[in-house]
PDB file of C-alpha atoms and ligand atoms in Angstrom:
ATOM      1  CA  MET R 282     118.479-125.544  52.951  1.00  0.00           C
ATOM      2  CA  THR R 283     117.629-127.165  56.662  1.00  0.00           C
ATOM      3  CA  MET R 284     118.189-126.151  59.253  1.00  0.00           C
ATOM      4  CA  ILE R 285     118.369-127.720  62.581  1.00  0.00           C
ATOM      5  CA  LYS R 286     118.183-126.683  66.062  1.00  0.00           C
ATOM      6  CA  VAL R 287     118.648-129.266  69.012  1.00  0.00           C
ATOM      7  CA  ALA R 288     116.737-127.427  72.170  1.00  0.00           C
ATOM      8  CA  GLY R 289     117.765-129.180  75.757  1.00  0.00           C
ATOM      9  CA  GLY R 290     114.534-130.498  76.941  1.00  0.00           C
ATOM     10  CA  PRO R 291     110.688-129.961  76.075  1.00  0.00           C
ATOM     11  CA  ALA R 292     110.725-127.110  78.257  1.00  0.00           C
ATOM     12  CA  THR R 293     113.109-125.314  76.354  1.00  0.00           C
ATOM     13  CA  LEU R 294     112.250-126.704  72.944  1.00  0.00           C
ATOM     14  CA  ALA R 295     108.786-125.310  73.913  1.00  0.00           C
ATOM     15  CA  ARG R 296     110.893-122.100  74.574  1.00  0.00           C
ATOM     16  CA  ALA R 297     112.708-122.177  71.290  1.00  0.00           C
ATOM     17  CA  VAL R 298     109.680-123.006  69.442  1.00  0.00           C
ATOM     18  CA  ALA R 299     107.483-119.630  70.993  1.00  0.00           C
ATOM     19  CA  GLU R 300     110.730-117.703  70.013  1.00  0.00           C
ATOM     20  CA  HIS R 301     110.436-119.081  66.138  1.00  0.00           C
ATOM     21  CA  VAL R 302     106.727-118.254  66.103  1.00  0.00           C
ATOM     22  CA  VAL R 303     107.997-114.620  67.669  1.00  0.00           C
ATOM     23  CA  ALA R 304     110.956-114.086  65.288  1.00  0.00           C
ATOM     24  CA  GLN R 305     108.633-115.706  62.186  1.00  0.00           C
ATOM     25  CA  ALA R 306     105.939-113.160  62.640  1.00  0.00           C
ATOM     26  CA  ALA R 307     108.371-110.078  63.152  1.00  0.00           C
ATOM     27  CA  ASP R 308     109.540-110.930  59.760  1.00  0.00           C
ATOM     28  CA  ALA R 309     106.153-111.657  58.259  1.00  0.00           C
ATOM     29  CA  VAL R 310     104.912-108.364  59.191  1.00  0.00           C
ATOM     30  CA  ALA R 311     107.843-106.089  58.393  1.00  0.00           C
ATOM     31  CA  ARG R 312     107.324-107.839  55.386  1.00  0.00           C
ATOM     32  CA  ARG R 313     103.836-108.174  54.043  1.00  0.00           C
ATOM     33  CA  GLY R 314     101.719-106.756  57.026  1.00  0.00           C
ATOM     34  CA  ARG R 315     100.234-109.798  58.133  1.00  0.00           C
ATOM     35  CA  PHE R 316     101.569-113.063  59.370  1.00  0.00           C
ATOM     36  CA  LEU R 317      99.595-116.286  58.105  1.00  0.00           C
ATOM     37  CA  LEU R 318     100.260-118.725  60.969  1.00  0.00           C
ATOM     38  CA  VAL R 319      99.624-122.785  60.046  1.00  0.00           C
ATOM     39  CA  LEU R 320      99.758-124.791  63.568  1.00  0.00           C
ATOM     40  CA  ALA R 321     100.054-128.716  64.256  1.00  0.00           C
ATOM     41  CA  GLY R 322      98.305-130.929  66.373  1.00  0.00           C
ATOM     42  CA  GLY R 323      98.643-133.479  69.017  1.00  0.00           C
ATOM     43  CA  SER R 324     100.878-133.554  71.902  1.00  0.00           C
ATOM     44  CA  THR R 325     103.757-132.282  71.381  1.00  0.00           C
ATOM     45  CA  PRO R 326     103.121-128.723  70.806  1.00  0.00           C
ATOM     46  CA  ARG R 327     100.811-127.962  73.086  1.00  0.00           C
ATOM     47  CA  ALA R 328     103.773-126.794  75.805  1.00  0.00           C
ATOM     48  CA  ALA R 329     104.661-124.688  72.532  1.00  0.00           C
ATOM     49  CA  TYR R 330     101.545-123.222  72.701  1.00  0.00           C
ATOM     50  CA  GLU R 331     101.923-121.902  76.295  1.00  0.00           C
ATOM     51  CA  ALA R 332     104.869-120.932  76.637  1.00  0.00           C
ATOM     52  CA  LEU R 333     104.100-118.212  73.496  1.00  0.00           C
ATOM     53  CA  ALA R 334     100.870-117.162  75.190  1.00  0.00           C
ATOM     54  CA  SER R 335     102.673-116.265  78.705  1.00  0.00           C
ATOM     55  CA  ASP R 336     104.037-113.192  79.137  1.00  0.00           C
ATOM     56  CA  ALA R 337     108.083-114.004  77.984  1.00  0.00           C
ATOM     57  CA  PHE R 338     106.373-114.346  74.996  1.00  0.00           C
ATOM     58  CA  ALA R 339     103.219-113.238  73.654  1.00  0.00           C
ATOM     59  CA  SER R 340     103.718-109.230  73.993  1.00  0.00           C
ATOM     60  CA  ARG R 341     106.033-109.659  71.031  1.00  0.00           C
ATOM     61  CA  VAL R 342     103.538-110.516  69.269  1.00  0.00           C
ATOM     62  CA  ASP R 343     100.896-108.419  66.911  1.00  0.00           C
ATOM     63  CA  TRP R 344      97.996-111.137  67.584  1.00  0.00           C
ATOM     64  CA  ASN R 345      95.948-108.429  64.920  1.00  0.00           C
ATOM     65  CA  ARG R 346      97.862-108.936  62.292  1.00  0.00           C
ATOM     66  CA  VAL R 347      98.147-112.719  62.730  1.00  0.00           C
ATOM     67  CA  HIS R 348      95.536-115.705  61.115  1.00  0.00           C
ATOM     68  CA  VAL R 349      95.751-118.631  62.339  1.00  0.00           C
ATOM     69  CA  PHE R 350      94.836-121.901  60.525  1.00  0.00           C
ATOM     70  CA  TRP R 351      95.455-125.905  61.634  1.00  0.00           C
ATOM     71  CA  GLY R 352      97.877-128.504  59.071  1.00  0.00           C
ATOM     72  CA  ASP R 353      94.636-130.879  60.258  1.00  0.00           C
ATOM     73  CA  GLU R 354      92.344-131.633  61.737  1.00  0.00           C
ATOM     74  CA  ARG R 355      90.184-134.795  63.397  1.00  0.00           C
ATOM     75  CA  CYS R 356      87.079-135.094  62.224  1.00  0.00           C
ATOM     76  CA  VAL R 357      84.991-134.619  65.449  1.00  0.00           C
ATOM     77  CA  PRO R 358      83.281-131.719  67.310  1.00  0.00           C
ATOM     78  CA  PRO R 359      85.076-129.112  68.357  1.00  0.00           C
ATOM     79  CA  ASP R 360      84.887-129.543  71.631  1.00  0.00           C
ATOM     80  CA  ASP R 361      85.955-132.980  71.530  1.00  0.00           C
ATOM     81  CA  PRO R 362      89.198-133.531  73.628  1.00  0.00           C
ATOM     82  CA  ARG R 363      90.603-135.094  70.128  1.00  0.00           C
ATOM     83  CA  SER R 364      90.207-131.974  68.331  1.00  0.00           C
ATOM     84  CA  ASN R 365      93.817-130.089  67.356  1.00  0.00           C
ATOM     85  CA  TYR R 366      91.431-126.812  67.855  1.00  0.00           C
ATOM     86  CA  ARG R 367      90.521-127.463  71.079  1.00  0.00           C
ATOM     87  CA  MET R 368      94.110-128.063  72.281  1.00  0.00           C
ATOM     88  CA  ALA R 369      95.058-125.236  70.632  1.00  0.00           C
ATOM     89  CA  GLN R 370      92.394-122.875  71.769  1.00  0.00           C
ATOM     90  CA  GLU R 371      92.750-123.886  75.958  1.00  0.00           C
ATOM     91  CA  ALA R 372      96.785-123.600  74.775  1.00  0.00           C
ATOM     92  CA  LEU R 373      96.604-120.434  72.721  1.00  0.00           C
ATOM     93  CA  LEU R 374      94.173-118.579  71.264  1.00  0.00           C
ATOM     94  CA  ASP R 375      92.041-118.437  75.065  1.00  0.00           C
ATOM     95  CA  ARG R 376      94.848-116.268  75.761  1.00  0.00           C
ATOM     96  CA  VAL R 377      95.604-113.943  73.233  1.00  0.00           C
ATOM     97  CA  ALA R 378      93.648-111.838  71.012  1.00  0.00           C
ATOM     98  CA  VAL R 379      93.844-112.555  67.370  1.00  0.00           C
ATOM     99  CA  PRO R 380      90.666-111.272  66.100  1.00  0.00           C
ATOM    100  CA  PRO R 381      87.966-114.206  65.807  1.00  0.00           C
ATOM    101  CA  ALA R 382      87.625-113.736  61.956  1.00  0.00           C
ATOM    102  CA  GLN R 383      90.852-114.817  61.628  1.00  0.00           C
ATOM    103  CA  VAL R 384      91.154-117.735  63.130  1.00  0.00           C
ATOM    104  CA  HIS R 385      90.451-120.267  60.774  1.00  0.00           C
ATOM    105  CA  ARG R 386      88.943-123.522  62.337  1.00  0.00           C
ATOM    106  CA  ILE R 387      88.778-126.501  59.935  1.00  0.00           C
ATOM    107  CA  ARG R 388      85.102-127.297  60.530  1.00  0.00           C
ATOM    108  CA  GLY R 389      85.474-131.331  61.911  1.00  0.00           C
ATOM    109  CA  GLU R 390      82.034-131.977  63.155  1.00  0.00           C
ATOM    110  CA  ASP R 391      81.176-131.614  59.331  1.00  0.00           C
ATOM    111  CA  GLU R 392      80.518-133.896  56.538  1.00  0.00           C
ATOM    112  CA  PRO R 393      85.347-134.764  56.132  1.00  0.00           C
ATOM    113  CA  GLY R 394      84.814-133.605  52.314  1.00  0.00           C
ATOM    114  CA  ARG R 395      82.846-130.887  52.341  1.00  0.00           C
ATOM    115  CA  ALA R 396      84.873-129.118  55.318  1.00  0.00           C
ATOM    116  CA  ALA R 397      88.277-130.123  53.112  1.00  0.00           C
ATOM    117  CA  ALA R 398      86.977-128.044  50.517  1.00  0.00           C
ATOM    118  CA  ALA R 399      85.458-125.385  52.027  1.00  0.00           C
ATOM    119  CA  TYR R 400      89.009-125.038  54.426  1.00  0.00           C
ATOM    120  CA  GLU R 401      90.643-124.744  50.548  1.00  0.00           C
ATOM    121  CA  HIS R 402      88.637-122.457  49.292  1.00  0.00           C
ATOM    122  CA  VAL R 403      89.296-119.902  52.356  1.00  0.00           C
ATOM    123  CA  LEU R 404      92.682-120.549  51.863  1.00  0.00           C
ATOM    124  CA  ARG R 405      92.123-119.792  48.147  1.00  0.00           C
ATOM    125  CA  ASP R 406      90.774-116.515  48.929  1.00  0.00           C
ATOM    126  CA  LEU R 407      93.785-115.724  51.117  1.00  0.00           C
ATOM    127  CA  LEU R 408      96.594-116.553  48.879  1.00  0.00           C
ATOM    128  CA  GLY R 409      94.890-116.408  45.492  1.00  0.00           C
ATOM    129  CA  SER R 410      96.344-118.916  43.606  1.00  0.00           C
ATOM    130  CA  GLU R 411      97.493-119.610  39.638  1.00  0.00           C
ATOM    131  CA  GLY R 412      94.196-120.369  38.144  1.00  0.00           C
ATOM    132  CA  PRO R 413      91.220-123.139  39.661  1.00  0.00           C
ATOM    133  CA  GLU R 414      93.411-125.602  39.991  1.00  0.00           C
ATOM    134  CA  GLY R 415      96.891-123.849  40.408  1.00  0.00           C
ATOM    135  CA  PRO R 416      98.611-123.729  43.638  1.00  0.00           C
ATOM    136  CA  PRO R 417      99.131-120.757  46.128  1.00  0.00           C
ATOM    137  CA  ARG R 418     100.335-117.268  44.212  1.00  0.00           C
ATOM    138  CA  THR R 419     101.321-116.222  47.748  1.00  0.00           C
ATOM    139  CA  GLY R 420     102.932-118.661  50.654  1.00  0.00           C
ATOM    140  CA  LEU R 421     101.714-119.273  53.756  1.00  0.00           C
ATOM    141  CA  ASP R 422     104.422-117.691  56.202  1.00  0.00           C
ATOM    142  CA  LEU R 423     104.977-120.110  58.928  1.00  0.00           C
ATOM    143  CA  VAL R 424     103.248-123.880  58.499  1.00  0.00           C
ATOM    144  CA  LEU R 425     104.307-126.034  62.300  1.00  0.00           C
ATOM    145  CA  LEU R 426     104.002-129.924  62.224  1.00  0.00           C
ATOM    146  CA  GLY R 427     105.023-132.594  64.147  1.00  0.00           C
ATOM    147  CA  LEU R 428     106.381-135.657  62.840  1.00  0.00           C
ATOM    148  CA  GLY R 429     104.793-138.814  63.865  1.00  0.00           C
ATOM    149  CA  ALA R 430     106.863-142.316  65.052  1.00  0.00           C
ATOM    150  CA  ASP R 431     105.934-143.601  61.791  1.00  0.00           C
ATOM    151  CA  GLY R 432     106.541-140.834  59.759  1.00  0.00           C
ATOM    152  CA  HIS R 433     103.506-138.948  59.142  1.00  0.00           C
ATOM    153  CA  ALA R 434     102.899-135.548  59.035  1.00  0.00           C
ATOM    154  CA  ALA R 435      99.671-133.253  59.452  1.00  0.00           C
ATOM    155  CA  SER R 436      97.295-136.032  58.601  1.00  0.00           C
ATOM    156  CA  LEU R 437      99.830-137.200  55.690  1.00  0.00           C
ATOM    157  CA  TRP R 438     100.301-140.809  56.725  1.00  0.00           C
ATOM    158  CA  PRO R 439     102.282-143.410  54.612  1.00  0.00           C
ATOM    159  CA  GLY R 440     100.439-144.759  51.426  1.00  0.00           C
ATOM    160  CA  GLN R 441      98.137-142.522  52.036  1.00  0.00           C
ATOM    161  CA  ALA R 442      97.296-140.826  47.988  1.00  0.00           C
ATOM    162  CA  ALA R 443      97.270-137.133  50.329  1.00  0.00           C
ATOM    163  CA  VAL R 444     100.777-137.357  49.888  1.00  0.00           C
ATOM    164  CA  ARG R 445     101.505-137.048  46.508  1.00  0.00           C
ATOM    165  CA  GLU R 446      98.032-134.859  45.802  1.00  0.00           C
ATOM    166  CA  PRO R 447      98.803-132.676  42.885  1.00  0.00           C
ATOM    167  CA  VAL R 448      96.436-130.676  42.635  1.00  0.00           C
ATOM    168  CA  ARG R 449      94.363-129.822  45.948  1.00  0.00           C
ATOM    169  CA  TRP R 450      95.538-128.201  48.230  1.00  0.00           C
ATOM    170  CA  VAL R 451      93.086-129.966  51.285  1.00  0.00           C
ATOM    171  CA  VAL R 452      91.651-133.215  51.148  1.00  0.00           C
ATOM    172  CA  ALA R 453      89.706-135.577  54.050  1.00  0.00           C
ATOM    173  CA  ALA R 454      90.475-139.509  54.030  1.00  0.00           C
ATOM    174  CA  TYR R 455      90.052-142.006  56.334  1.00  0.00           C
ATOM    175  CA  VAL R 456      93.017-143.091  58.198  1.00  0.00           C
ATOM    176  CA  GLU R 457      92.979-146.875  59.130  1.00  0.00           C
ATOM    177  CA  ALA R 458      95.917-145.942  61.506  1.00  0.00           C
ATOM    178  CA  VAL R 459      93.917-143.990  64.034  1.00  0.00           C
ATOM    179  CA  ALA R 460      90.484-145.565  62.816  1.00  0.00           C
ATOM    180  CA  MET R 461      89.138-142.308  61.969  1.00  0.00           C
ATOM    181  CA  TRP R 462      88.277-139.355  59.437  1.00  0.00           C
ATOM    182  CA  ARG R 463      91.328-136.450  59.014  1.00  0.00           C
ATOM    183  CA  ILE R 464      91.591-133.615  56.662  1.00  0.00           C
ATOM    184  CA  THR R 465      95.029-132.828  56.466  1.00  0.00           C
ATOM    185  CA  LEU R 466      96.731-129.887  54.397  1.00  0.00           C
ATOM    186  CA  THR R 467      98.724-131.497  51.268  1.00  0.00           C
ATOM    187  CA  PRO R 468     101.832-130.522  49.980  1.00  0.00           C
ATOM    188  CA  VAL R 469     101.028-128.913  47.040  1.00  0.00           C
ATOM    189  CA  VAL R 470     100.076-125.525  49.801  1.00  0.00           C
ATOM    190  CA  ILE R 471     102.906-126.848  52.528  1.00  0.00           C
ATOM    191  CA  ASN R 472     105.715-126.334  49.912  1.00  0.00           C
ATOM    192  CA  ARG R 473     104.711-122.898  48.669  1.00  0.00           C
ATOM    193  CA  ALA R 474     104.907-121.743  52.275  1.00  0.00           C
ATOM    194  CA  HIS R 475     107.907-119.752  53.172  1.00  0.00           C
ATOM    195  CA  HIS R 476     108.810-121.931  57.037  1.00  0.00           C
ATOM    196  CA  VAL R 477     108.291-125.287  57.310  1.00  0.00           C
ATOM    197  CA  SER R 478     109.094-126.009  60.976  1.00  0.00           C
ATOM    198  CA  PHE R 479     108.640-129.164  62.149  1.00  0.00           C
ATOM    199  CA  VAL R 480     108.898-129.753  65.939  1.00  0.00           C
ATOM    200  CA  VAL R 481     109.835-132.941  67.411  1.00  0.00           C
ATOM    201  CA  SER R 482     110.590-134.469  71.139  1.00  0.00           C
ATOM    202  CA  GLY R 483     111.118-137.316  72.248  1.00  0.00           C
ATOM    203  CA  ALA R 484     113.175-140.644  72.035  1.00  0.00           C
ATOM    204  CA  ALA R 485     110.303-142.534  70.437  1.00  0.00           C
ATOM    205  CA  LYS R 486     110.885-140.212  67.589  1.00  0.00           C
ATOM    206  CA  ALA R 487     114.680-140.290  67.282  1.00  0.00           C
ATOM    207  CA  ASP R 488     114.837-142.873  64.899  1.00  0.00           C
ATOM    208  CA  ARG R 489     112.816-141.379  62.783  1.00  0.00           C
ATOM    209  CA  VAL R 490     114.171-138.186  62.998  1.00  0.00           C
ATOM    210  CA  ARG R 491     117.112-139.571  61.708  1.00  0.00           C
ATOM    211  CA  GLU R 492     115.243-141.832  58.963  1.00  0.00           C
ATOM    212  CA  VAL R 493     113.437-138.899  57.502  1.00  0.00           C
ATOM    213  CA  LEU R 494     116.283-136.107  57.574  1.00  0.00           C
ATOM    214  CA  GLU R 495     119.663-138.538  56.798  1.00  0.00           C
ATOM    215  CA  GLY R 496     118.035-141.734  55.172  1.00  0.00           C
ATOM    216  CA  PRO R 497     116.651-142.067  51.696  1.00  0.00           C
ATOM    217  CA  ARG R 498     113.795-140.271  49.783  1.00  0.00           C
ATOM    218  CA  VAL R 499     111.150-142.425  50.637  1.00  0.00           C
ATOM    219  CA  PRO R 500     107.953-139.935  50.783  1.00  0.00           C
ATOM    220  CA  ASP R 501     105.143-142.569  50.372  1.00  0.00           C
ATOM    221  CA  ARG R 502     107.041-144.499  53.199  1.00  0.00           C
ATOM    222  CA  LEU R 503     107.597-141.375  55.365  1.00  0.00           C
ATOM    223  CA  PRO R 504     105.469-138.047  54.529  1.00  0.00           C
ATOM    224  CA  ALA R 505     107.567-136.387  56.061  1.00  0.00           C
ATOM    225  CA  GLN R 506     109.886-136.271  53.996  1.00  0.00           C
ATOM    226  CA  ALA R 507     106.986-134.672  51.211  1.00  0.00           C
ATOM    227  CA  LEU R 508     106.988-131.734  52.936  1.00  0.00           C
ATOM    228  CA  GLN R 509     110.119-129.539  51.523  1.00  0.00           C
ATOM    229  CA  PRO R 510     109.808-126.202  50.770  1.00  0.00           C
ATOM    230  CA  VAL R 511     109.766-124.729  46.756  1.00  0.00           C
ATOM    231  CA  SER R 512     111.561-121.839  47.788  1.00  0.00           C
ATOM    232  CA  GLY R 513     111.378-121.058  51.326  1.00  0.00           C
ATOM    233  CA  ARG R 514     112.943-122.046  54.406  1.00  0.00           C
ATOM    234  CA  LEU R 515     112.824-125.974  56.187  1.00  0.00           C
ATOM    235  CA  THR R 516     113.694-126.164  59.997  1.00  0.00           C
ATOM    236  CA  TRP R 517     113.698-128.720  62.585  1.00  0.00           C
ATOM    237  CA  LEU R 518     113.173-127.472  66.403  1.00  0.00           C
ATOM    238  CA  LEU R 519     114.093-130.715  68.126  1.00  0.00           C
ATOM    239  CA  ASP R 520     115.065-131.486  71.845  1.00  0.00           C
ATOM    240  CA  GLU R 521     117.792-133.708  72.547  1.00  0.00           C
ATOM    241  CA  THR R 522     115.938-136.346  73.379  1.00  0.00           C
ATOM    242  CA  ALA R 523     114.446-136.243  69.870  1.00  0.00           C
ATOM    243  CA  ALA R 524     118.028-135.483  68.399  1.00  0.00           C
ATOM    244  CA  SER R 525     119.837-138.318  69.426  1.00  0.00           C
ATOM    245  CA  ARG R 526     120.186-140.341  66.260  1.00  0.00           C
ATOM    246  CA  LEU R 527     121.413-137.971  64.382  1.00  0.00           C
ATOM    247  CA  ARG R 528     124.564-137.841  63.004  1.00  0.00           C
ATOM    248  CA  GLU R 529     126.841-135.159  64.897  1.00  0.00           C
ATOM    249  CA  ARG R 530     127.451-133.220  61.709  1.00  0.00           C
ATOM    250  CA  TRP R 531     123.562-131.933  62.483  1.00  0.00           C
ATOM    251  CA  MET R 532     124.770-131.477  65.750  1.00  0.00           C
ATOM    252  CA  ALA R 533     126.595-127.460  66.522  1.00  0.00           C
ATOM    253  CA  PRO R 534     128.097-126.661  69.736  1.00  0.00           C
ATOM    254  CA  ALA R 535     125.817-125.403  72.203  1.00  0.00           C
ATOM    255  CA  HIS R 536     126.238-122.232  72.271  1.00  0.00           C
ATOM    256  CA  ASP R 537     122.773-120.979  74.032  1.00  0.00           C
ATOM    257  CA  ASP R 538     120.169-123.531  74.815  1.00  0.00           C
ATOM    258  CA  SER R 539     119.730-124.222  71.372  1.00  0.00           C
ATOM    259  CA  THR R 540     122.078-125.499  68.490  1.00  0.00           C
ATOM    260  CA  SER R 541     121.734-124.943  65.430  1.00  0.00           C
ATOM    261  CA  SER R 542     123.484-126.303  62.478  1.00  0.00           C
ATOM    262  CA  GLU R 543     122.731-125.981  58.773  1.00  0.00           C
ATOM    263  CA  ALA R 544     122.535-129.046  56.146  1.00  0.00           C
TER     264      ALA R 544
HETATM  265  C1  6PG O 798      97.624-134.722  64.465  1.00  0.00           C
HETATM  266  C2  6PG O 798      98.840-133.901  63.673  1.00  0.00           C
HETATM  267  C3  6PG O 798     100.114-135.267  63.593  1.00  0.00           C
HETATM  268  C4  6PG O 798     100.656-134.524  64.789  1.00  0.00           C
HETATM  269  C5  6PG O 798     101.672-136.307  64.873  1.00  0.00           C
HETATM  270  C6  6PG O 798     102.510-136.389  66.230  1.00  0.00           C
HETATM  271  O1  6PG O 798      96.671-134.421  64.234  1.00  0.00           O
HETATM  272  O2  6PG O 798      97.721-135.396  65.477  1.00  0.00           O
HETATM  273  O3  6PG O 798      98.413-132.920  62.799  1.00  0.00           O
HETATM  274  O4  6PG O 798     100.457-134.989  62.706  1.00  0.00           O
HETATM  275  O5  6PG O 798     101.369-133.802  64.934  1.00  0.00           O
HETATM  276  O6  6PG O 798     100.790-137.470  64.573  1.00  0.00           O
HETATM  277  O7  6PG O 798     101.422-135.908  67.007  1.00  0.00           O
HETATM  278  P1  6PG O 798     102.291-135.740  68.776  1.00  0.00           P
HETATM  279  O8  6PG O 798     102.863-134.371  69.166  1.00  0.00           O
HETATM  280  O9  6PG O 798     101.359-135.847  69.822  1.00  0.00           O
HETATM  281  O10 6PG O 798     103.510-137.012  68.664  1.00  0.00           O
END
């Protein structure tokens, strides 16, 4: 089941994402005593992380129970302006008290293959696995993802083998589209999450949002379509412009500053 939540503009979307994280954190801590949160990279989530770190939201999360991960990372040092870690550190982690040992950074400064294997080891330690080549025994609690204008998500790009990776939870690949090495979680681990949530803003993404949600399933061309929880929930958090090309049936009447509907 897919839940679509359409907020107003970017600022309303940022608050809706912060509210979503707070709700998922409370649910995970109540059920499992911890909250395993995977942050999205790129530029869209920055406003949501800043909202989450603000007085309106930060005090509503038991940060001591939170583990932070990244869905992908650019292969650059952590202080590089392109680093997804650096963006999250500035917008959120420098402002809330997640225990440092629970901030699991992808080491973008290391050799990509080695960094990917090391990250998979961290995840396997925390989630357990059904054998050395098996999927996670327990799921990440919330995986936040952005959507690229070409339909990529995390660093799963169109035509890449990682989109169909059957065993590894984390892989490294050189991405022609951005002329750099990237490290990314694969569908093997993302799709075992309790909750996978896309956060998309802007008219430039509207056509792709419609293709991913309403078009034929072609994950090699639209890797975002490969990210469907096996038994968890999938949510799309959109601002009005990103949702503007969707058929009306998704757009439940507004009953607050965000509307939601289920498909
Ligand atoms: C990254 C992200 C990537 C991003 C999309 C959308 O490292 O860039 O993981 O998947 O989420 O490209 O990026 P924007 O939010 O900047 O549009």
